[in-house]
Coordinates of C-alpha atoms in Angstrom, one line a residue:
Chain A
M1 CA 0.1 0.0 -0.1
T2 CA 1.1 3.6 -0.6
I3 CA -0.4 5.0 2.4
D4 CA 2.3 6.2 4.9
P5 CA 1.1 4.4 8.2
K6 CA 2.3 7.6 10.1
S7 CA -0.3 9.7 8.2
V8 CA -3.2 7.4 9.2
L9 CA -5.1 9.3 11.9
R10 CA -6.9 7.5 14.7
L11 CA -10.0 9.3 15.5
N12 CA -11.7 8.2 18.7
M13 CA -15.3 9.5 19.0
G14 CA -17.5 8.2 21.8
Q15 CA -20.6 9.9 20.3
W16 CA -23.8 8.4 21.5
Q17 CA -26.2 11.0 21.0
G18 CA -26.9 10.3 17.5
G19 CA -28.3 6.9 18.5
D20 CA -29.5 8.3 21.8
Q21 CA -27.9 5.3 23.5
P22 CA -25.2 6.1 26.2
M23 CA -23.9 2.5 25.7
Y24 CA -22.1 3.8 22.5
R25 CA -19.9 5.9 24.5
V26 CA -18.9 3.0 26.4
G27 CA -18.6 0.8 23.3
A28 CA -16.0 3.6 21.7
H29 CA -13.9 3.4 25.0
V30 CA -13.7 -0.4 24.9
L31 CA -13.1 -0.5 21.1
A32 CA -10.3 1.9 21.3
A33 CA -8.8 -0.4 24.2
L34 CA -9.4 -3.4 22.0
A35 CA -8.0 -2.2 18.7
P36 CA -4.4 -2.5 17.4
A37 CA -2.1 0.2 18.2
P38 CA -2.4 3.5 16.2
T39 CA 0.3 3.9 13.7
G40 CA -0.1 7.7 13.3
P41 CA -1.4 10.6 15.4
V42 CA -4.5 10.1 17.5
E43 CA -7.4 12.5 18.2
T44 CA -10.1 11.9 20.8
I45 CA -13.2 14.0 20.6
A46 CA -14.5 15.0 23.9
V47 CA -17.9 13.4 24.5
P48 CA -19.8 14.1 27.6
P49 CA -21.7 11.1 29.3
A50 CA -25.3 11.0 29.4
T51 CA -26.9 12.8 32.3
H52 CA -30.5 12.7 33.3
E53 CA -31.2 15.9 31.4
E54 CA -33.9 15.7 28.6
R55 CA -32.3 14.8 25.3
T56 CA -34.6 17.2 23.6
V57 CA -35.4 17.2 19.7
E58 CA -34.4 20.4 17.9
Q59 CA -35.0 20.9 14.2
G60 CA -35.9 17.2 13.9
I61 CA -32.8 16.1 15.6
K62 CA -32.3 14.7 18.9
S63 CA -29.5 16.3 21.2
R64 CA -28.9 18.4 18.0
P65 CA -26.3 20.9 19.6
A66 CA -24.2 18.0 21.2
V67 CA -24.0 16.2 17.7
L68 CA -23.2 19.4 15.9
R69 CA -20.5 20.3 18.2
Q70 CA -18.8 16.9 18.0
F71 CA -19.0 16.9 14.2
R72 CA -17.2 20.2 14.1
E73 CA -14.7 19.3 16.5
A74 CA -14.0 16.0 14.4
Q75 CA -13.6 18.3 11.3
A76 CA -11.2 20.6 13.1
A77 CA -9.2 17.6 14.4
I78 CA -8.9 16.0 11.0
A79 CA -7.7 19.5 9.7
R80 CA -5.1 19.7 12.2
H81 CA -3.4 16.7 10.6
A82 CA -4.6 16.4 7.1
P83 CA -4.1 12.6 7.2
E84 CA -3.8 10.6 3.9
A85 CA -6.2 8.0 5.8
I86 CA -8.3 7.8 8.8
V87 CA -9.4 5.1 11.1
T88 CA -12.6 6.1 13.2
L89 CA -13.5 4.1 16.2
G90 CA -17.3 5.1 17.2
G91 CA -19.7 5.6 18.9
D92 CA -22.7 5.6 16.8
C93 CA -22.9 5.8 12.8
L94 CA -22.8 9.7 12.6
V95 CA -19.2 9.5 13.8
D96 CA -18.4 8.9 10.0
L97 CA -19.6 12.1 8.7
A98 CA -16.5 14.2 9.3
P99 CA -13.9 11.6 8.2
M100 CA -15.9 10.6 4.8
A101 CA -16.6 14.3 4.1
Y102 CA -12.8 15.1 4.4
L103 CA -11.7 11.9 2.5
N104 CA -14.1 12.7 -0.5
E105 CA -12.7 16.3 -0.8
R106 CA -9.1 15.3 -0.3
Y107 CA -9.4 12.6 -3.2
E108 CA -11.7 14.7 -5.3
G109 CA -14.4 12.2 -5.6
D110 CA -12.2 9.5 -6.6
L111 CA -13.4 7.6 -3.6
A112 CA -15.7 4.4 -3.4
I113 CA -17.9 4.5 -0.4
L114 CA -18.4 0.9 0.9
W115 CA -21.3 1.2 3.2
V116 CA -21.5 -2.1 5.3
D117 CA -24.6 -1.9 7.1
A118 CA -28.2 -3.4 7.5
H119 CA -29.3 0.1 7.2
P120 CA -29.0 2.6 4.5
D121 CA -28.6 5.7 6.7
I122 CA -30.3 8.2 4.4
M123 CA -33.1 9.5 6.5
G124 CA -33.6 12.9 7.3
P125 CA -35.1 14.8 10.3
E126 CA -38.3 14.5 8.7
Q127 CA -38.2 10.7 8.9
Y128 CA -36.3 10.0 12.1
S129 CA -34.8 12.2 14.9
H130 CA -31.8 10.0 15.5
S131 CA -29.1 11.5 13.3
H132 CA -27.1 8.3 13.2
A133 CA -29.5 7.1 10.4
H134 CA -29.0 10.6 8.5
V135 CA -25.2 10.2 8.0
L136 CA -24.8 8.9 4.4
G137 CA -27.8 11.2 3.2
N138 CA -25.7 14.1 4.9
L139 CA -22.6 13.1 3.1
M140 CA -24.6 13.4 -0.1
G141 CA -25.6 16.8 0.9
Y142 CA -29.1 16.2 2.1
G143 CA -30.7 16.7 5.7
D144 CA -29.9 19.5 8.2
P145 CA -28.0 22.2 6.4
D146 CA -25.6 22.4 9.3
F147 CA -24.6 18.7 8.6
G148 CA -25.4 17.9 5.0
G149 CA -24.7 21.5 3.9
A150 CA -21.5 21.3 5.7
V151 CA -19.9 18.6 3.4
P152 CA -17.5 20.4 1.0
R153 CA -17.9 17.9 -1.9
P154 CA -21.1 16.0 -1.6
V155 CA -20.8 12.2 -2.4
K156 CA -22.5 11.2 -5.8
P157 CA -24.7 8.3 -5.6
E158 CA -22.6 6.1 -8.1
Q159 CA -19.8 6.3 -5.6
I160 CA -21.7 4.2 -3.0
L161 CA -22.1 0.4 -2.6
Y162 CA -24.1 -0.9 0.1
V163 CA -23.2 -4.3 1.5
G164 CA -25.6 -6.2 3.9
V165 CA -28.5 -3.6 3.6
N166 CA -31.9 -5.7 3.6
D167 CA -35.6 -5.1 4.4
M168 CA -35.5 -1.3 3.6
L169 CA -38.4 0.8 4.8
E170 CA -40.6 2.2 2.0
Y171 CA -38.9 5.7 2.3
E172 CA -35.5 4.1 1.9
Q173 CA -36.5 1.9 -1.0
D174 CA -37.7 5.0 -2.7
F175 CA -34.4 7.1 -2.2
V176 CA -32.2 4.3 -3.0
A177 CA -34.1 3.4 -6.2
R178 CA -34.2 7.2 -7.2
H179 CA -30.6 7.7 -6.8
A180 CA -29.8 4.3 -8.2
I181 CA -27.4 3.3 -5.4
S182 CA -26.1 -0.1 -5.8
V183 CA -27.2 -2.6 -3.3
L184 CA -25.6 -6.1 -2.5
S185 CA -28.0 -7.5 0.0
P186 CA -26.8 -10.6 2.2
S187 CA -28.4 -13.1 0.0
A188 CA -27.1 -11.3 -3.4
I189 CA -23.5 -11.8 -1.9
A190 CA -24.4 -15.2 -1.0
E191 CA -25.5 -15.9 -4.6
N192 CA -22.6 -14.2 -6.1
P193 CA -19.6 -14.1 -3.9
G194 CA -17.7 -12.1 -6.7
A195 CA -20.2 -9.2 -6.7
V196 CA -18.4 -6.8 -4.7
R197 CA -15.3 -7.1 -6.6
E198 CA -17.3 -6.9 -9.8
W199 CA -18.7 -3.6 -8.7
F200 CA -15.2 -2.1 -7.9
A201 CA -13.8 -3.3 -11.4
K202 CA -16.6 -1.7 -13.2
R203 CA -16.4 1.6 -11.2
G204 CA -12.8 1.9 -11.2
Y205 CA -12.1 4.0 -8.2
S206 CA -8.8 4.4 -6.8
R207 CA -9.5 4.6 -3.4
V208 CA -12.3 3.5 -0.8
A209 CA -13.6 4.6 2.5
I210 CA -15.2 1.8 4.4
H211 CA -18.2 2.3 7.0
Y212 CA -18.6 -0.7 9.0
D213 CA -21.8 -0.6 11.0
L214 CA -21.5 -3.7 13.3
D215 CA -25.4 -4.0 13.1
V216 CA -24.9 -5.6 9.6
L217 CA -24.0 -8.7 11.6
D218 CA -26.4 -11.3 12.8
P219 CA -27.8 -10.4 16.3
A220 CA -28.4 -14.2 17.0
L221 CA -24.6 -14.5 16.7
Y222 CA -23.2 -11.4 18.2
P223 CA -24.2 -10.1 21.7
F224 CA -22.9 -6.6 21.2
L225 CA -25.5 -5.3 18.9
Y226 CA -28.3 -2.8 19.0
F227 CA -30.7 -5.7 18.6
T228 CA -29.3 -7.5 21.6
N229 CA -30.0 -4.8 24.2
P230 CA -30.8 -6.8 27.3
H231 CA -33.1 -4.0 28.6
V232 CA -35.4 -4.0 25.6
D233 CA -37.9 -6.6 25.0
P234 CA -37.0 -8.2 21.6
S235 CA -40.6 -7.6 20.2
E236 CA -39.9 -3.9 20.1
F237 CA -37.4 -4.5 17.4
D238 CA -40.1 -6.3 15.3
G239 CA -40.1 -4.7 11.9
L240 CA -36.7 -3.3 11.8
A241 CA -34.1 -4.6 9.5
K242 CA -31.5 -6.9 11.1
G243 CA -28.0 -7.8 10.2
K244 CA -27.4 -11.1 8.5
M245 CA -23.9 -11.5 8.1
T246 CA -20.9 -12.8 10.1
M247 CA -18.0 -11.1 11.0
E248 CA -15.7 -13.6 8.9
Q249 CA -17.7 -12.8 5.7
V250 CA -17.4 -9.1 6.1
A251 CA -13.7 -9.3 6.9
K252 CA -13.4 -11.6 3.7
I253 CA -15.3 -9.0 1.5
L254 CA -12.9 -6.0 2.9
K255 CA -9.7 -8.1 2.6
D256 CA -10.7 -8.6 -1.1
V257 CA -11.5 -5.0 -1.8
A258 CA -8.2 -3.9 -0.2
T259 CA -6.4 -6.1 -3.0
V260 CA -8.0 -3.8 -5.8
C261 CA -8.4 -0.6 -4.3
E262 CA -6.5 1.4 -1.6
V263 CA -8.3 1.6 1.6
V264 CA -8.2 5.3 2.8
G265 CA -10.9 5.1 5.5
I266 CA -12.6 2.6 7.8
A267 CA -15.0 3.5 10.6
I268 CA -16.3 1.1 13.2
A269 CA -19.7 2.0 14.5
E270 CA -22.3 0.9 17.0
F271 CA -20.5 -1.4 19.4
L272 CA -22.6 -2.1 22.3
P273 CA -20.8 -4.2 24.7
W274 CA -23.8 -5.1 27.0
S275 CA -21.9 -8.1 28.7
L276 CA -19.6 -5.4 30.5
E277 CA -22.5 -3.6 32.1
P278 CA -22.3 -5.4 35.4
I279 CA -18.6 -4.9 35.8
K280 CA -18.7 -1.2 34.7
N281 CA -21.4 -0.7 37.2
G282 CA -19.8 -2.4 39.9
L283 CA -16.6 -0.5 39.6
E284 CA -18.7 2.8 40.2
T285 CA -19.8 1.4 43.5
L286 CA -16.2 0.9 44.9
P287 CA -14.5 3.2 47.3
L288 CA -11.9 5.6 46.1
L289 CA -12.3 4.4 42.4
G290 CA -16.2 4.9 42.2
K291 CA -18.4 7.9 42.0
A292 CA -19.2 7.7 45.7
G293 CA -15.4 7.6 46.3
Chain B
M1 CA -12.8 11.6 53.3
T2 CA -9.7 13.7 53.9
I3 CA -7.9 12.2 50.8
D4 CA -7.4 15.0 48.0
P5 CA -9.0 13.7 44.8
K6 CA -6.3 15.3 42.9
S7 CA -3.5 13.4 44.9
V8 CA -5.2 10.1 43.7
L9 CA -2.9 8.5 41.2
R10 CA -4.5 6.4 38.7
L11 CA -1.8 3.6 37.8
N12 CA -3.0 1.4 34.7
M13 CA -0.7 -1.7 34.5
G14 CA -1.5 -4.2 31.9
Q15 CA 1.0 -6.8 33.3
W16 CA 0.3 -10.1 32.2
Q17 CA 3.6 -11.9 32.6
G18 CA 2.9 -12.5 36.2
G19 CA 0.0 -15.0 35.5
D20 CA 1.4 -15.9 32.0
Q21 CA -1.7 -15.1 30.4
P22 CA -1.9 -12.4 27.7
M23 CA -5.5 -11.7 28.2
Y24 CA -4.7 -9.9 31.4
R25 CA -3.1 -7.0 29.3
V26 CA -6.4 -6.9 27.1
G27 CA -8.4 -6.7 30.6
A28 CA -6.4 -3.9 31.9
H29 CA -7.2 -1.8 28.7
V30 CA -10.7 -2.6 28.9
L31 CA -11.0 -2.0 32.5
A32 CA -9.4 1.5 32.2
A33 CA -11.9 2.1 29.5
L34 CA -15.0 1.2 31.9
A35 CA -13.6 2.8 34.9
P36 CA -14.9 6.1 36.2
A37 CA -12.6 8.9 35.0
P38 CA -9.5 9.3 37.2
T39 CA -9.6 12.5 39.6
G40 CA -5.8 13.1 39.5
P41 CA -2.7 12.1 37.6
V42 CA -2.6 9.0 35.6
E43 CA 0.5 6.7 34.9
T44 CA 0.3 3.8 32.2
I45 CA 3.2 1.4 32.7
A46 CA 4.4 0.2 29.5
V47 CA 3.8 -3.6 28.9
P48 CA 4.5 -5.2 25.6
P49 CA 2.0 -7.7 24.1
A50 CA 2.7 -11.4 24.2
T51 CA 4.8 -12.5 21.4
H52 CA 5.5 -16.1 20.4
E53 CA 8.9 -16.0 22.3
E54 CA 9.5 -18.6 24.9
R55 CA 8.2 -17.3 28.1
T56 CA 11.2 -18.6 30.1
V57 CA 11.6 -19.3 33.9
E58 CA 14.7 -17.6 35.4
Q59 CA 15.3 -18.1 39.3
G60 CA 12.0 -19.8 39.5
I61 CA 10.0 -17.0 37.9
K62 CA 8.5 -16.9 34.5
S63 CA 9.3 -13.8 32.4
R64 CA 11.2 -12.4 35.3
P65 CA 13.0 -9.7 33.5
A66 CA 9.7 -8.3 32.3
V67 CA 7.8 -8.5 35.6
L68 CA 10.9 -7.1 37.3
R69 CA 11.1 -4.0 34.8
Q70 CA 7.4 -3.4 35.2
F71 CA 7.7 -3.4 39.0
R72 CA 10.4 -0.9 39.0
E73 CA 8.6 1.3 36.6
A74 CA 5.6 1.3 38.7
Q75 CA 7.7 2.3 41.6
A76 CA 9.3 5.2 39.7
A77 CA 5.7 6.3 38.3
I78 CA 4.5 6.4 41.9
A79 CA 7.6 8.2 43.3
R80 CA 7.1 11.0 40.5
H81 CA 3.7 11.8 42.0
A82 CA 4.1 10.8 45.8
P83 CA 0.2 10.3 45.7
E84 CA -1.9 10.3 48.9
A85 CA -3.8 7.3 47.4
I86 CA -3.6 5.0 44.4
V87 CA -6.1 3.3 42.0
T88 CA -4.4 0.6 40.2
L89 CA -5.9 -1.1 37.3
G90 CA -4.5 -4.5 36.6
G91 CA -3.5 -6.7 35.0
D92 CA -2.5 -9.5 37.1
C93 CA -2.3 -9.5 40.8
L94 CA 1.3 -8.5 41.0
V95 CA 0.5 -5.1 39.8
D96 CA -0.2 -4.5 43.4
L97 CA 3.1 -4.8 44.6
A98 CA 4.6 -1.4 43.9
P99 CA 1.5 0.4 45.1
M100 CA 1.1 -1.3 48.4
A101 CA 4.7 -1.2 49.2
Y102 CA 4.7 2.5 48.6
L103 CA 1.5 2.9 50.8
N104 CA 2.9 0.8 53.6
E105 CA 6.0 3.1 53.8
R106 CA 4.2 6.4 53.6
Y107 CA 1.8 5.4 56.2
E108 CA 4.5 4.0 58.4
G109 CA 2.6 0.8 58.9
D110 CA -0.6 2.3 59.9
L111 CA -2.2 0.5 57.2
A112 CA -4.6 -2.4 56.7
I113 CA -4.2 -4.7 54.0
L114 CA -7.6 -5.9 52.9
W115 CA -6.8 -8.9 50.6
V116 CA -10.1 -9.8 48.7
D117 CA -9.1 -13.1 46.7
A118 CA -9.9 -16.6 46.5
H119 CA -6.1 -17.2 47.1
P120 CA -3.7 -15.9 49.6
D121 CA -1.0 -15.0 47.2
I122 CA 1.9 -16.0 49.4
M123 CA 3.8 -18.7 47.5
G124 CA 7.5 -18.2 46.5
P125 CA 9.5 -19.2 43.3
E126 CA 10.1 -22.7 45.0
Q127 CA 6.1 -23.3 44.9
Y128 CA 5.0 -21.7 41.7
S129 CA 6.6 -20.0 38.7
H130 CA 3.7 -17.4 38.3
S131 CA 4.8 -14.5 40.3
H132 CA 1.2 -13.1 40.6
A133 CA 0.8 -15.8 43.3
H134 CA 3.8 -14.4 45.1
V135 CA 2.7 -10.7 45.6
L136 CA 1.6 -10.7 49.2
G137 CA 4.4 -12.8 50.3
N138 CA 6.7 -10.2 48.5
L139 CA 4.9 -7.2 50.4
M140 CA 5.8 -9.1 53.7
G141 CA 9.4 -9.3 52.4
Y142 CA 9.6 -12.8 51.4
G143 CA 10.2 -14.4 48.0
D144 CA 12.7 -13.3 45.4
P145 CA 15.0 -10.6 46.8
D146 CA 14.6 -8.5 43.8
F147 CA 10.9 -8.2 44.6
G148 CA 10.4 -9.2 48.4
G149 CA 13.8 -7.4 49.1
A150 CA 12.7 -4.2 47.4
V151 CA 9.7 -3.3 49.8
P152 CA 11.0 -0.7 51.9
R153 CA 8.8 -1.5 54.9
P154 CA 7.7 -5.0 55.0
V155 CA 3.9 -5.6 55.8
K156 CA 3.4 -7.3 59.0
P157 CA 1.2 -10.3 59.4
E158 CA -1.1 -8.6 61.6
Q159 CA -2.0 -5.9 59.2
I160 CA -3.5 -8.3 56.7
L161 CA -7.2 -9.5 56.7
Y162 CA -8.2 -11.9 54.1
V163 CA -11.7 -11.9 52.6
G164 CA -12.9 -14.9 50.4
V165 CA -9.8 -17.0 50.5
N166 CA -10.9 -20.7 50.7
D167 CA -9.8 -24.3 50.1
M168 CA -5.8 -23.4 50.7
L169 CA -3.3 -25.5 49.4
E170 CA -1.1 -27.1 52.4
Y171 CA 1.8 -25.1 51.9
E172 CA -0.6 -21.9 52.1
Q173 CA -2.5 -23.3 54.9
D174 CA 1.0 -23.5 56.7
F175 CA 2.2 -20.3 56.0
V176 CA -1.0 -18.5 57.1
A177 CA -1.3 -20.4 60.3
R178 CA 2.4 -19.8 61.1
H179 CA 2.1 -16.2 60.5
A180 CA -1.4 -16.0 62.3
I181 CA -2.9 -14.1 59.6
S182 CA -6.8 -13.3 59.8
V183 CA -8.9 -15.1 57.3
L184 CA -12.6 -14.6 56.6
S185 CA -13.7 -17.4 54.3
P186 CA -17.0 -16.9 52.3
S187 CA -18.6 -19.1 54.7
A188 CA -17.4 -17.0 57.8
I189 CA -18.6 -14.0 56.3
A190 CA -22.0 -15.5 55.6
E191 CA -22.3 -16.6 59.2
N192 CA -21.0 -13.4 60.7
P193 CA -21.5 -10.5 58.3
G194 CA -20.3 -8.0 60.8
A195 CA -16.7 -9.9 61.0
V196 CA -14.9 -7.7 58.7
R197 CA -15.9 -4.4 60.5
E198 CA -15.1 -6.0 63.8
W199 CA -11.7 -6.9 62.6
F200 CA -11.2 -3.3 61.7
A201 CA -12.6 -2.1 65.0
K202 CA -10.2 -4.4 66.9
R203 CA -7.1 -3.5 65.0
G204 CA -7.8 0.1 64.9
Y205 CA -5.8 1.0 61.7
S206 CA -6.3 4.6 60.3
R207 CA -5.9 3.6 56.7
V208 CA -6.7 0.7 54.4
A209 CA -5.3 -0.5 51.1
I210 CA -7.5 -2.9 49.2
H211 CA -6.6 -5.6 46.9
Y212 CA -9.6 -6.9 44.8
D213 CA -8.6 -9.9 42.9
L214 CA -11.7 -10.7 40.8
D215 CA -11.3 -14.5 41.0
V216 CA -12.9 -14.1 44.4
L217 CA -16.0 -13.9 42.7
D218 CA -17.9 -17.2 41.8
P219 CA -17.1 -18.3 38.3
A220 CA -20.4 -19.7 37.8
L221 CA -21.9 -16.1 38.0
Y222 CA -19.0 -14.1 36.1
P223 CA -17.9 -14.9 32.6
F224 CA -14.6 -12.8 32.9
L225 CA -12.7 -14.9 35.3
Y226 CA -9.6 -17.1 35.2
F227 CA -11.8 -20.2 35.6
T228 CA -14.0 -19.2 32.7
N229 CA -11.3 -19.3 30.2
P230 CA -13.0 -20.9 27.0
H231 CA -9.8 -22.3 25.9
V232 CA -9.4 -24.6 28.7
D233 CA -11.1 -27.7 29.6
P234 CA -12.9 -27.0 33.1
S235 CA -11.6 -30.3 34.5
E236 CA -8.1 -28.6 34.3
F237 CA -9.1 -26.5 37.1
D238 CA -10.0 -29.4 39.5
G239 CA -8.3 -29.0 42.9
L240 CA -7.9 -25.1 42.5
A241 CA -9.6 -22.8 44.9
K242 CA -12.5 -21.0 43.1
G243 CA -14.1 -17.7 44.2
K244 CA -17.5 -18.0 46.0
M245 CA -18.7 -14.3 46.2
T246 CA -20.8 -12.1 44.3
M247 CA -19.9 -8.5 43.3
E248 CA -22.5 -7.1 45.3
Q249 CA -21.2 -8.8 48.6
V250 CA -17.8 -7.6 48.0
A251 CA -19.0 -3.9 47.1
K252 CA -21.0 -4.0 50.4
I253 CA -18.0 -5.0 52.4
L254 CA -15.7 -2.3 50.9
K255 CA -18.4 0.2 51.5
D256 CA -18.6 -0.8 55.1
V257 CA -14.9 -0.8 55.5
A258 CA -14.8 2.6 54.1
T259 CA -17.0 4.0 56.7
V260 CA -14.7 3.1 59.4
C261 CA -11.2 3.4 57.7
E262 CA -9.8 5.8 55.0
V263 CA -9.1 4.0 51.9
V264 CA -6.0 4.9 50.4
G265 CA -5.3 2.2 47.8
I266 CA -7.6 0.0 45.8
A267 CA -6.4 -2.4 43.1
I268 CA -8.6 -4.3 40.7
A269 CA -6.9 -7.4 39.2
E270 CA -7.3 -10.3 37.0
F271 CA -10.1 -9.1 34.7
L272 CA -10.2 -11.5 31.8
P273 CA -13.0 -10.4 29.2
W274 CA -13.0 -13.6 27.1
S275 CA -16.2 -12.5 25.4
L276 CA -14.4 -9.7 23.8
E277 CA -12.0 -12.1 22.0
P278 CA -14.1 -12.5 18.8
I279 CA -14.3 -8.6 18.3
K280 CA -10.7 -8.1 19.1
N281 CA -9.5 -10.8 16.8
G282 CA -12.0 -9.4 14.2
L283 CA -10.4 -5.9 14.4
E284 CA -7.1 -7.4 13.6
T285 CA -8.1 -8.7 10.4
L286 CA -9.6 -5.4 9.0
P287 CA -7.7 -3.2 6.3
L288 CA -6.0 -0.1 7.5
L289 CA -6.9 -0.8 11.2
G290 CA -5.6 -4.5 11.5
K291 CA -2.0 -5.6 11.7
A292 CA -2.3 -6.8 8.2
G293 CA -3.2 -3.2 7.1

């Protein structure tokens, strides 16, 4: 690869407000602890923990001032380094707005956007107040003007390849069809394992930025997903698209892609380590260490 | 409490060589990610990950040069701050050698040592090559001279109270009896819930340093323990003392103790988050982020 490892920015971003789920912040901290060591500079965006304050909706977006401030701070952090590539550890999916916006500008649109996710993330404030579902729409220039309008070079629909998206809502289906965005559902990939590679060969982009929303994974297999929240009755998730892939399948696809296209961005989002709640809560009760101490 | 929160040192120490189990290093990183934010200075001892090199035994101690260097670096880190109190996040149990040695010297022996553990940790190189089982012996001045001999003011047996120790080996029973160290087994505490408090009232120490080895917990209830290693057949653990307590029981005892004695040290040791192995290994296979990238 031609990327200088010293020019790969590691961006830690424990944003949880975009998904209105405080556990995303914990997930970001844990992901940063688990990830291989950074090879270049590290920036950590300050994200306050959840309080008992109301998380209000403004202009159709929950916790709008917080997510807007974090987006702008991520933009500033990236600008400080002008990196050749960015590894982003979220946090909710919206963490990828600043990195992908920067990369698309830097590489002047010669950039494939590989969006590995169960959901297309193209809704706007009219459809849903959780801005983690807006991020790819924002990257295309849509949605709230302070988000979508702050992307210097909007991503064109033909740059995008969805992997793992399935069971789209009607609004999502219409948007994706209207923009003729390429979609490879889990079953399409199962039928033709070479489909991702064929798309890259046909489009011919030199570089790729990868968005890896862990909810593309099958919640029956992985306990750290949105749909495995032990505090929510599973029936509440009825009708929502769930991931159907395995980590090994995704890893193979990404490895394949990396042989035909230079990877200049990867974001890991929506890690929710529910199994660590007991020990986290336990630590908080201990003298000297805990909040009471 | 009279401890200045700004004078509480947070010591992160991902030592794994004392238990010869690389997952202790991962556990330390994750524990630091989960713990409440530090209130004072933070020191992180550099601990290399495991390689495929042989972890040799020298002078009866596995990976002796590594654990000795880490011990000395922890001593130096503590000396740089001369803190009033220390929160140590391990790593294996040996991480508590430098902190407790410092605290016993600083407070001139007016210090209770509350050792919350399934095991008494008083073996020497003759008994066992894993130095995490030597640490309290070292604090008393025993064992390898570079460890036990480097404790400026050895802990006296009467300063120590074991909580949760059970099913001791013959050597351990003899040592504990010979030194007349107080032991409150899980069943003794169940019979007399006030026993810990009574011990503190009788001994009258002004301060206490707490060693919390998570293996005091019942492995049937907590999946992050030495005895829940998914790579080891459970029968291999036959004959070894296992924890019998719950996190709530331990938290209650420590909270109680904190009302009668000033807590100047707490170390959390032996956290082994096996459930995170799949995601950790998965991250390592990804382009740009992983080792291959």
